[in-house]
Amino acid sequence: MMNDKDADLLQKLKTQLINCDGWDGTQEQQDRKQANDYYFQRPRGDEVVGRSAVVAGDVSAMVEAVLSQMLDAFGSNHIAEFGPHGIADEDQAQLESDAVAYLIMEANNGFIELEQAIKDALMLRNGIMKCWVEERTETYVKSLQNVAPEALGEVANQPGFDKVLKYDTEKGGELKMRMKHTRREFKCRAVPIENFFYPSEFDSFDLQAVPFCAERHVDPRSELIELGFPKEKVNELRPYNQNLKIDGMARNPRSLSQTHHAIDESQDQIEWFEAYANFESDGVTMRHKVCFTTEVILSNEPARYVQYAGGAVIINPHRLKGISLFDKIKQTQDKNTGLERALLDNVNTVTKNRLAYLDGKANVDDVSDGRPNGAIRVKANVGDIRSAVMPFTVPDQSTGILKNIEYQKTLRAEMGGAALQMATGEMQLNDRLGSQGVDRMYSVQEALSALLTKNIAQTLIRSLFLLAHATLREFYNEPVPVKIDGNWQQPIPSKWPERRCVTVKPGMSPGERSRKASALQNILQSQIALADKGMDEVLVNIDGFYKCLMDWGRMVEVQNPEQYFRNPQSDEAKQAMQSKQAEAQKQTQMRQALMQQAIGLEQLRLGFDKYKQDSELQFKYYDAVLGAEVEEAKIAGKATTELVKAKAHGSREAKAGGAAVEGQPAAAGNSGGTAG
């Protein structure tokens, strides 16, 4: 029995549920059912016997076409990054971004979960994702043989031991014991929108501010016990044998019975609710997580976060409830349904015209059997068959109807985007358009699909990553093994700082991707050219080149381009870089040594040349001096010779004159000289 306080809380919670959007009997539930009916092209209820009952498929075709373009944006493991608190925090923020992305996209098959949530948003106005840490206790029986009595104490100390079920000494010490194992695991799942309830007037995509929200679950009784709910309460709950939610049943392509027959009581289906509500407790208003059924409260505990993230592809200002493609295309599908039915009816009537027949003169079965070119039996006493049977000619209106259908496609593109036309190749391009004109035309046509992608990224994806980060930070005190760029790391989320900024980086449409891939390729070529010109570590570096290379690989749709290139920040790359630097330094030293040798040889050569030149100059100098001395000697020698000759001549003359004085011979020519 519940106490009065719990009974009062349970009644308030059920009242909140009834007043939420999507509860049984609300217009939102009817709209979701109708959206699924339109998607599966179910009969509309206005079919006429004998006429075409075809239903157009505009909603399903548009949803799938837009979805195929949007999912390209979320196929990467790097769709969101947390903002650092400063320069020193950049590496840590990147590590946390990679860890959260790995746990969402890899460990929880995030691509499929996101696809389900995005498709809900396209069809049913909103997509909901949930992040939580699940603690599940599993119970199993373990059997051992040949267990000695004295070893029972050691057996009981095994991790997970709960209870000895049987110990049989007669069978050689056979032991059966019950084991319990509690597993903690981070979970990320898409929540069916028909099972999520929130106040219709709530005006934000941030569910952390919602005053009340709840998720409906239908699980086996045994699973509730594994989740940790009190066994005595769970065993008293009434089974939920038939699902009466019309919007949930409408998801089935065909109408199926939802009646469930359990094997035993442990497999009885139990309907229960997980609610996050703000209410006062012990004088303080705070958020609580309350799990309950319509009969009893299963648990009630404080909660720091609402474990849900919501988003929409088309924003409905100031409301969590978005706008779906069903809302936009519904009337187009109605008109196309009418046109396609008219087209088929016209084709049928033109193929087999209506007939007027004279009652009693023509066979009624033949007239109405509907067979093209079928025979019509007429009474023998009818002189002119035309007086018994006369056709009514129906004009062929198919050309006009087809033009109207094409016009409706134009209206459909204006309402929901041109994704369908681009997917089916229906865009008509003028032959005179150049590559830039074609690119511009496609860019305009892709604008709405790009807007839908950005909307879901900034609502659902952004909230999801912030929620996953907060959940890991609160519940994980132990290391979480994650594989990042091919390397295993073990961050401890409880040590992470709180993050409020996250940048979502969705992919692009094919045209946008092609343009950016071309730009990145030009950057790569510029980096290579700058490095060749000696600007390495000045304008470009290896880290920037690697990032640009990875971005280019993702742009050209290479899955995980990291597997083809080594991250320069990895240990292997750093070791290789150190080896290359050591080798480069060695080569530099060798070049410097060779240069020194070359300089020495050049200096020696120059010295030898100078010595040779100086020797030649000295030789020339000595040669010139010697020549001058020789010439001087020659001159001096000649003068000396002349002097000697003169002196000798004078001596001879003197001797001759003395002899004349003594002998008195006198020459006439020497008289004056003698006198002098």
XYZ file of C-alpha atoms in Angstrom:
676
model
C 0.000 0.000 0.000
C 1.177 3.496 -0.799
C 1.282 6.219 1.775
C -0.786 9.357 1.302
C 2.157 11.368 0.021
C 2.974 8.865 -2.736
C -0.705 8.477 -3.631
C -1.042 12.260 -4.009
C 2.121 12.415 -6.153
C 0.899 9.562 -8.362
C -2.398 11.324 -8.999
C -0.612 14.563 -9.949
C 1.696 12.707 -12.332
C -1.223 11.019 -14.097
C -2.973 14.386 -14.411
C 0.163 15.854 -16.019
C 0.285 12.975 -18.484
C -3.319 13.428 -19.570
C -2.661 17.116 -20.303
C 0.458 16.452 -22.386
C 0.758 16.472 -26.170
C 0.407 13.035 -27.710
C -1.661 11.452 -24.956
C -4.476 9.142 -26.017
C -7.312 11.034 -27.685
C -5.408 14.253 -28.398
C -5.237 15.881 -31.833
C -1.484 15.298 -31.907
C -2.067 11.558 -31.699
C -4.561 11.735 -34.575
C -2.085 13.765 -36.673
C 0.649 11.178 -36.126
C -1.660 8.368 -37.161
C -2.664 10.273 -40.284
C 0.994 11.016 -41.149
C 1.762 7.289 -41.039
C -1.344 6.567 -43.154
C -0.139 9.037 -45.779
C 3.394 7.614 -45.658
C 2.180 4.042 -46.224
C -0.384 5.250 -48.832
C -3.267 3.630 -47.018
C -6.865 4.006 -48.318
C -8.288 7.410 -47.451
C -11.861 6.333 -46.871
C -13.300 8.294 -49.830
C -12.862 5.528 -52.420
C -15.799 4.862 -54.795
C -16.613 1.363 -55.957
C -15.800 0.915 -59.622
C -13.400 3.825 -59.764
C -9.636 4.114 -59.176
C -8.566 3.842 -55.531
C -4.877 4.692 -56.026
C -3.175 6.909 -53.400
C -0.272 9.181 -54.332
C 3.023 8.791 -52.430
C 4.303 12.363 -52.191
C 4.862 12.269 -48.428
C 6.841 9.026 -48.408
C 8.851 9.980 -51.506
C 9.749 13.410 -50.112
C 10.618 12.062 -46.660
C 12.984 9.461 -48.088
C 14.571 11.890 -50.568
C 15.275 14.516 -47.901
C 16.401 11.866 -45.413
C 18.921 10.463 -47.902
C 20.466 13.919 -48.315
C 20.451 14.720 -44.597
C 22.039 11.462 -43.444
C 25.192 12.222 -45.426
C 25.719 15.044 -42.967
C 25.764 12.742 -39.945
C 27.734 9.754 -41.178
C 31.017 11.023 -39.719
C 32.331 10.443 -36.202
C 33.304 14.118 -35.980
C 29.962 15.848 -36.335
C 30.300 17.889 -33.120
C 33.150 19.405 -31.108
C 33.116 20.971 -27.673
C 34.462 24.485 -27.314
C 37.674 24.800 -25.259
C 37.934 27.165 -22.293
C 41.246 28.513 -23.534
C 44.376 27.690 -25.498
C 45.577 25.260 -22.838
C 42.237 23.414 -22.984
C 42.137 22.725 -26.731
C 43.620 19.212 -26.607
C 41.372 18.185 -23.706
C 38.263 19.533 -25.432
C 39.164 17.600 -28.577
C 39.677 14.419 -26.544
C 36.245 14.807 -24.939
C 34.658 15.496 -28.341
C 36.197 12.349 -29.811
C 35.242 10.253 -26.763
C 31.587 11.344 -26.791
C 31.357 10.872 -30.567
C 32.833 7.376 -30.269
C 30.390 6.336 -27.538
C 27.395 7.685 -29.472
C 28.274 6.745 -33.034
C 30.340 3.569 -32.575
C 29.424 1.983 -29.249
C 25.688 2.652 -29.676
C 25.295 2.448 -33.471
C 24.489 6.136 -33.477
C 23.903 6.406 -37.217
C 20.822 4.157 -37.072
C 19.532 5.803 -33.894
C 19.911 9.263 -35.428
C 18.232 8.080 -38.626
C 15.180 6.982 -36.647
C 14.971 10.265 -34.734
C 15.449 12.386 -37.874
C 12.819 10.396 -39.756
C 10.430 10.963 -36.841
C 11.092 14.689 -37.161
C 10.479 14.635 -40.928
C 7.207 12.705 -40.590
C 5.915 13.430 -37.079
C 7.271 16.929 -36.277
C 9.859 16.025 -33.617
C 12.721 13.627 -33.037
C 13.731 12.559 -29.531
C 17.024 10.999 -28.373
C 17.825 9.656 -24.904
C 21.174 9.268 -23.105
C 21.570 7.421 -19.834
C 23.824 5.090 -17.879
C 22.070 1.803 -17.355
C 22.772 -0.426 -14.372
C 21.344 -3.844 -15.025
C 21.630 -6.844 -12.699
C 21.729 -10.179 -14.472
C 21.090 -13.450 -12.633
C 22.370 -16.817 -13.810
C 23.221 -20.282 -12.433
C 26.782 -21.566 -12.335
C 27.625 -25.276 -11.880
C 30.894 -26.706 -10.558
C 32.048 -30.293 -10.153
C 34.301 -31.955 -7.559
C 33.997 -29.195 -5.001
C 35.382 -30.255 -1.613
C 33.402 -29.192 1.499
C 36.341 -27.174 2.789
C 36.357 -25.196 -0.509
C 32.813 -23.880 -0.108
C 34.078 -20.849 1.764
C 36.376 -19.898 -1.096
C 33.580 -20.413 -3.621
C 31.370 -18.014 -1.716
C 34.034 -15.312 -2.069
C 33.830 -15.308 -5.870
C 32.738 -12.011 -7.445
C 29.005 -12.025 -8.086
C 28.199 -14.925 -5.749
C 24.621 -14.713 -4.422
C 23.428 -18.053 -3.057
C 24.173 -21.782 -3.005
C 21.288 -23.578 -4.697
C 22.499 -27.159 -4.346
C 25.510 -29.059 -3.048
C 25.500 -32.796 -3.589
C 28.371 -34.781 -2.027
C 26.988 -38.057 -3.378
C 27.689 -36.856 -6.945
C 31.303 -36.036 -6.231
C 30.750 -32.561 -4.823
C 28.436 -31.084 -7.466
C 27.713 -27.455 -6.676
C 25.074 -25.188 -8.177
C 25.063 -21.552 -7.135
C 23.227 -18.428 -8.209
C 25.342 -15.550 -9.473
C 24.480 -11.909 -9.950
C 26.330 -9.538 -12.201
C 25.674 -5.786 -12.301
C 26.672 -4.145 -15.560
C 26.972 -0.387 -16.068
C 26.750 0.795 -19.658
C 26.322 4.105 -21.454
C 23.229 4.010 -23.677
C 22.037 6.285 -26.461
C 18.743 5.503 -28.174
C 16.042 7.115 -30.307
C 12.719 7.369 -28.478
C 9.489 6.808 -30.467
C 7.806 10.196 -30.449
C 4.418 8.619 -29.667
C 5.895 7.396 -26.362
C 7.218 10.815 -25.324
C 4.954 13.332 -23.606
C 5.538 17.009 -22.834
C 3.393 20.140 -22.248
C 2.099 21.434 -25.573
C 2.914 25.048 -24.615
C 6.595 24.350 -23.872
C 8.567 26.911 -25.900
C 12.164 25.662 -26.134
C 14.195 22.897 -27.749
C 16.253 22.648 -24.565
C 14.504 19.920 -22.604
C 16.684 20.665 -19.565
C 14.243 23.495 -18.871
C 11.010 21.496 -19.314
C 8.901 21.381 -16.114
C 7.545 17.924 -16.925
C 8.147 15.219 -19.500
C 7.680 11.463 -19.516
C 8.464 8.387 -21.580
C 6.147 5.414 -21.857
C 7.688 1.932 -21.639
C 6.213 -1.520 -22.213
C 8.681 -4.158 -20.949
C 8.600 -7.691 -19.564
C 8.197 -7.998 -15.801
C 11.649 -9.615 -15.558
C 13.316 -6.603 -17.176
C 11.853 -4.248 -14.586
C 13.409 -6.414 -11.882
C 16.773 -6.352 -13.711
C 16.563 -2.548 -13.816
C 16.472 -2.564 -10.015
C 12.815 -1.895 -9.218
C 11.517 -3.611 -6.041
C 10.614 -7.179 -6.901
C 7.639 -7.261 -4.541
C 6.104 -4.213 -6.268
C 6.810 -5.455 -9.781
C 5.243 -8.868 -9.110
C 1.976 -7.196 -8.058
C 1.582 -5.167 -11.259
C -1.199 -6.038 -13.690
C -0.037 -7.101 -17.174
C -0.631 -4.863 -20.171
C -1.836 -7.318 -22.797
C -3.110 -5.086 -25.612
C -1.571 -1.954 -27.072
C -4.324 0.561 -27.822
C -2.136 3.508 -28.886
C -3.331 4.225 -32.404
C -0.302 6.313 -33.396
C 2.056 3.544 -32.313
C 0.077 0.855 -34.133
C 0.043 3.046 -37.260
C 3.808 2.502 -37.654
C 3.148 -1.044 -38.868
C 2.912 -1.249 -42.675
C -0.114 -3.474 -42.176
C -2.657 -3.667 -39.409
C -1.463 -6.242 -36.878
C -2.871 -7.550 -33.639
C -1.046 -6.178 -30.606
C -2.300 -8.832 -28.199
C 0.560 -10.360 -26.191
C 0.489 -13.819 -24.641
C 3.321 -14.417 -22.176
C 4.994 -17.763 -21.525
C 4.876 -17.136 -17.765
C 4.376 -14.247 -15.372
C 7.998 -13.125 -15.693
C 7.317 -12.283 -19.367
C 4.104 -10.360 -18.756
C 4.246 -6.974 -20.502
C 4.091 -4.094 -18.019
C 3.259 -0.521 -19.001
C 5.215 1.988 -16.927
C 6.363 5.596 -17.201
C 9.665 7.360 -16.614
C 8.946 10.991 -15.735
C 11.119 14.016 -14.999
C 9.161 16.551 -12.977
C 9.907 19.662 -10.957
C 8.141 19.694 -7.581
C 8.788 20.617 -3.978
C 10.349 18.100 -1.641
C 11.467 18.899 1.911
C 10.897 22.592 1.299
C 13.042 22.761 -1.861
C 11.791 22.718 -5.446
C 13.974 20.489 -7.580
C 13.839 18.013 -10.444
C 12.923 14.406 -9.685
C 13.028 11.240 -11.730
C 9.881 9.265 -10.905
C 9.161 5.819 -12.340
C 5.558 4.732 -11.933
C 2.603 2.828 -13.321
C -1.042 3.747 -13.101
C -1.084 1.722 -9.864
C 2.083 2.448 -7.914
C 5.262 4.521 -7.757
C 8.255 2.301 -8.443
C 11.018 4.805 -7.608
C 11.478 8.488 -6.807
C 14.906 10.104 -6.722
C 16.470 13.527 -7.402
C 17.753 14.056 -10.944
C 20.222 16.637 -12.144
C 19.486 16.242 -15.842
C 16.554 15.374 -18.075
C 17.889 12.425 -20.051
C 16.267 13.484 -23.351
C 17.237 15.709 -26.293
C 14.704 16.958 -28.829
C 14.801 18.608 -32.219
C 12.889 19.474 -35.374
C 13.697 19.883 -39.068
C 11.387 22.879 -39.562
C 11.246 25.340 -36.697
C 7.910 26.370 -35.253
C 8.941 29.565 -33.437
C 8.603 29.483 -29.653
C 7.414 25.890 -29.546
C 9.155 22.560 -29.051
C 6.675 21.041 -31.486
C 8.125 21.420 -34.972
C 6.638 21.311 -38.451
C 6.907 18.115 -40.497
C 7.062 17.415 -44.209
C 3.668 15.785 -43.754
C 2.318 19.188 -42.709
C 3.862 20.779 -45.795
C 3.059 18.103 -48.396
C -0.307 16.790 -47.168
C -2.403 18.940 -49.513
C -0.094 18.206 -52.446
C -0.578 14.472 -51.907
C -4.362 14.989 -51.687
C -4.375 16.822 -55.021
C -2.075 14.317 -56.680
C -4.237 11.481 -55.407
C -7.267 13.088 -57.076
C -5.346 13.723 -60.298
C -3.910 10.203 -60.501
C -7.345 8.702 -59.851
C -8.835 10.934 -62.547
C -6.047 9.928 -64.940
C -6.665 6.219 -64.414
C -10.442 6.651 -64.618
C -10.057 8.610 -67.855
C -7.753 5.983 -69.339
C -10.231 3.274 -68.392
C -13.231 5.081 -69.881
C -11.342 5.961 -73.076
C -10.183 2.352 -73.394
C -13.743 1.070 -72.899
C -16.376 3.723 -73.446
C -19.640 3.780 -71.593
C -22.512 2.188 -73.471
C -26.229 2.843 -73.782
C -28.269 -0.271 -74.547
C -31.917 -1.062 -75.227
C -33.280 -2.994 -72.289
C -34.302 -6.460 -73.310
C -32.446 -6.255 -76.612
C -28.831 -6.586 -75.359
C -27.281 -8.960 -72.823
C -26.710 -7.008 -69.583
C -23.770 -9.158 -68.447
C -21.910 -8.523 -71.680
C -22.466 -4.784 -71.418
C -21.190 -4.515 -67.846
C -18.408 -7.113 -67.723
C -15.728 -4.438 -68.379
C -13.661 -6.421 -70.870
C -12.015 -4.304 -73.569
C -13.211 -5.418 -77.016
C -15.573 -7.894 -75.425
C -18.541 -9.141 -77.494
C -22.057 -7.901 -76.684
C -24.891 -10.270 -77.513
C -27.963 -8.661 -79.132
C -31.396 -10.152 -79.837
C -31.841 -11.641 -83.276
C -34.929 -9.599 -84.058
C -32.952 -6.311 -83.864
C -32.582 -5.046 -87.361
C -29.784 -2.490 -86.665
C -27.411 -3.273 -83.805
C -26.827 0.445 -83.261
C -30.440 0.787 -82.195
C -29.778 -1.706 -79.368
C -26.270 -0.565 -78.248
C -24.778 2.892 -78.628
C -21.381 4.011 -77.206
C -20.843 7.337 -75.477
C -17.483 8.794 -76.536
C -15.372 10.110 -73.630
C -12.692 12.676 -74.561
C -9.089 11.842 -73.634
C -8.060 14.264 -70.862
C -4.782 12.542 -69.977
C -2.571 15.287 -71.445
C -4.104 17.998 -69.286
C -4.083 15.777 -66.207
C -0.395 14.962 -66.692
C 0.424 18.671 -66.992
C -1.410 19.267 -63.732
C 0.568 16.477 -62.069
C 3.821 18.072 -63.242
C 2.640 21.408 -61.888
C 1.951 19.783 -58.536
C 5.554 18.584 -58.483
C 6.640 22.198 -58.792
C 4.451 23.140 -55.852
C 5.805 20.166 -53.917
C 9.376 21.396 -54.473
C 8.410 24.856 -53.235
C 6.865 23.402 -50.071
C 9.324 20.651 -49.215
C 12.476 21.352 -51.227
C 13.919 19.966 -54.439
C 15.498 16.859 -52.925
C 13.076 14.600 -54.780
C 13.663 16.251 -58.147
C 17.422 16.059 -57.675
C 17.216 12.425 -56.587
C 15.215 11.462 -59.690
C 17.170 13.651 -62.113
C 14.174 15.755 -63.102
C 15.979 19.086 -63.129
C 15.946 20.528 -66.652
C 19.203 22.316 -67.400
C 19.627 24.811 -70.179
C 22.373 23.902 -72.650
C 23.707 27.439 -72.433
C 24.339 27.213 -68.693
C 28.004 27.006 -67.841
C 29.442 25.042 -64.923
C 29.012 28.013 -62.581
C 25.404 28.472 -63.672
C 24.613 24.800 -63.102
C 26.332 24.903 -59.729
C 24.377 28.026 -58.788
C 21.078 26.437 -59.846
C 21.757 23.313 -57.808
C 22.819 25.444 -54.845
C 19.479 27.252 -54.840
C 17.563 23.976 -55.150
C 19.570 22.470 -52.271
C 18.988 25.429 -49.960
C 15.894 24.048 -48.220
C 17.430 20.610 -47.661
C 20.510 22.309 -46.247
C 18.286 24.362 -43.931
C 16.533 21.221 -42.662
C 19.923 19.666 -41.957
C 21.148 22.710 -40.056
C 17.947 22.888 -38.027
C 18.172 19.286 -36.836
C 21.896 19.735 -36.185
C 21.441 22.826 -34.032
C 18.509 21.382 -32.105
C 18.725 17.595 -31.755
C 22.443 16.927 -32.373
C 23.665 19.855 -30.278
C 21.435 18.936 -27.321
C 22.390 15.270 -27.674
C 26.138 15.904 -27.392
C 25.748 18.246 -24.426
C 23.510 15.698 -22.711
C 25.887 12.796 -23.410
C 28.819 14.801 -22.033
C 26.909 15.730 -18.869
C 25.693 12.148 -18.363
C 29.174 10.688 -18.666
C 30.597 13.344 -16.373
C 28.057 12.595 -13.659
C 27.932 8.794 -13.717
C 31.393 7.601 -14.827
C 34.156 7.740 -12.188
C 36.157 4.989 -13.861
C 38.137 5.095 -17.127
C 36.109 4.668 -20.296
C 38.040 2.878 -23.066
C 37.499 4.622 -26.399
C 39.244 4.235 -29.744
C 40.238 7.565 -31.281
C 42.036 7.766 -34.639
C 43.082 4.136 -34.301
C 44.517 4.553 -30.784
C 42.897 3.340 -27.571
C 42.595 5.874 -24.763
C 40.984 5.741 -21.319
C 39.663 9.149 -20.246
C 37.871 9.506 -16.897
C 34.660 11.516 -17.572
C 34.128 12.542 -13.925
C 37.272 14.683 -14.224
C 36.005 16.553 -17.261
C 35.023 20.201 -16.851
C 31.450 21.250 -17.590
C 30.894 22.178 -21.232
C 28.221 24.522 -22.501
C 29.551 25.318 -25.961
C 29.492 22.788 -28.760
C 29.975 23.337 -32.478
C 27.987 21.011 -34.696
C 29.662 20.343 -38.037
C 27.141 18.552 -40.203
C 28.072 17.346 -43.636
C 26.942 19.015 -46.799
C 24.810 18.454 -49.816
C 26.570 16.938 -52.864
C 27.028 20.366 -54.459
C 28.340 21.956 -51.270
C 30.637 19.005 -50.670
C 32.058 19.224 -54.191
C 32.767 22.941 -53.823
C 34.482 22.547 -50.473
C 36.477 19.517 -51.635
C 37.818 21.603 -54.511
C 38.735 24.431 -52.128
C 40.505 22.041 -49.742
C 42.436 20.515 -52.643
C 43.648 23.996 -53.613
C 44.750 24.590 -50.012
C 46.688 21.310 -50.025
C 48.476 22.327 -53.224
C 49.257 25.767 -51.755
C 50.680 24.168 -48.604
C 52.921 21.890 -50.674
C 54.105 24.823 -52.809
C 54.855 26.954 -49.736
C 56.761 24.096 -48.091
C 58.853 23.661 -51.260
C 59.712 27.367 -51.117
C 61.051 27.058 -47.575
C 57.982 28.384 -45.728
C 57.594 25.180 -43.666
C 56.904 26.094 -40.012
C 56.489 29.718 -41.142
C 53.187 29.714 -43.039
C 52.462 25.954 -43.033
C 53.154 23.013 -40.718
C 52.578 19.257 -40.635
C 49.575 19.451 -38.261
C 47.724 21.888 -40.492
C 48.501 19.774 -43.539
C 47.150 16.635 -41.817
C 43.916 18.371 -40.758
C 43.370 19.717 -44.263
C 44.060 16.276 -45.711
C 41.534 14.638 -43.354
C 38.887 17.260 -44.148
C 39.442 16.731 -47.855
C 39.103 12.948 -47.430
C 35.784 13.356 -45.629
C 34.546 15.801 -48.254
C 35.125 13.245 -51.015
C 33.238 10.654 -48.915
C 36.186 8.507 -47.849
C 35.103 6.526 -44.804
C 37.542 7.115 -41.928
C 40.405 8.684 -43.916
C 42.487 8.456 -40.704
C 43.172 4.811 -41.544
C 45.197 5.832 -44.614
C 47.404 8.462 -42.956
C 49.232 8.599 -39.644
C 48.339 11.342 -37.218
C 51.454 13.498 -36.648
C 50.492 13.700 -32.962
C 50.625 9.914 -32.486
C 53.585 8.343 -30.684
C 54.687 6.485 -33.802
C 54.621 9.661 -35.869
C 56.548 11.583 -33.210
C 59.201 8.852 -33.086
C 59.435 8.832 -36.863
C 59.687 12.630 -36.861
C 62.475 12.518 -34.273
C 64.319 9.936 -36.389
C 63.879 12.089 -39.488
C 65.059 15.153 -37.588
C 68.088 13.241 -36.285
C 68.861 12.008 -39.787
C 68.311 15.497 -41.199
C 70.628 16.911 -38.527
C 73.221 14.287 -39.384
C 72.921 15.135 -43.071
C 73.219 18.822 -42.204
C 76.341 18.172 -40.186
C 77.788 16.154 -43.051
C 76.957 18.931 -45.478
C 78.527 21.457 -43.139
C 81.669 19.312 -42.820
C 81.887 18.973 -46.589
C 81.333 22.698 -46.893
C 84.138 23.369 -44.430
C 86.411 21.050 -46.372
C 85.428 22.786 -49.596
C 86.082 26.162 -47.991
C 89.485 24.932 -46.745
C 90.394 23.612 -50.158
C 89.260 26.844 -51.746
C 91.288 28.845 -49.264
C 94.284 26.595 -49.974
C 93.765 27.056 -53.684
C 93.505 30.813 -53.264
C 96.628 30.783 -51.074
C 98.496 28.734 -53.621
C 97.377 31.068 -56.390
C 98.475 34.055 -54.314
C 101.782 32.409 -53.561
C 102.227 31.641 -57.213
C 101.291 35.193 -58.162
C 103.536 36.643 -55.502
C 106.355 34.356 -56.651
C 105.835 35.440 -60.219
C 105.782 39.086 -59.164
C 108.893 38.607 -57.041
C 110.616 36.784 -59.914
C 109.649 39.566 -62.285
C 110.876 42.144 -59.769
C 114.194 40.430 -59.319
C 114.422 39.930 -63.054
C 113.749 43.605 -63.626
C 116.252 44.646 -60.969
C 118.832 42.240 -62.312
C 118.201 43.513 -65.823
C 118.552 47.067 -64.641
C 121.736 46.208 -62.850
C 122.971 44.396 -65.906
C 122.161 47.367 -68.116
C 123.700 49.643 -65.567
C 126.645 47.370 -65.468
C 126.799 47.391 -69.199
C 126.716 51.198 -69.267
C 129.189 51.435 -66.475
C 131.402 48.859 -68.152
C 131.331 50.719 -71.419
C 132.083 53.977 -69.717
C 134.873 52.354 -67.811
C 136.204 50.883 -70.988
C 136.052 54.253 -72.685
C 137.642 55.809 -69.682
C 140.300 53.181 -69.651
C 140.790 53.655 -73.318
C 140.930 57.397 -72.920
C 143.207 57.102 -70.030
C 145.361 54.715 -71.929
C 145.369 57.020 -74.939
C 146.198 59.984 -72.782
C 148.936 58.084 -71.214
C 150.329 57.228 -74.561
C 150.116 60.822 -75.686
C 151.746 61.962 -72.563
C 154.536 59.566 -73.081
C 154.847 60.718 -76.665
C 155.010 64.399 -75.628
C 157.704 63.820 -73.113
C 159.781 62.106 -75.625
C 159.475 65.072 -77.988
C 160.654 67.585 -75.425
C 163.616 65.578 -74.758
C 164.340 65.164 -78.547
C 163.000 68.630 -79.582
C 160.668 67.381 -82.193
C 157.527 69.445 -82.063
C 154.343 68.974 -83.912
C 152.817 72.040 -85.411
C 149.353 71.093 -84.371
C 150.311 70.872 -80.763
C 152.013 74.248 -80.420
C 148.999 75.979 -79.065
C 148.303 73.079 -76.784
C 151.788 73.155 -75.638
C 151.587 76.784 -74.942
C 148.576 76.310 -72.950
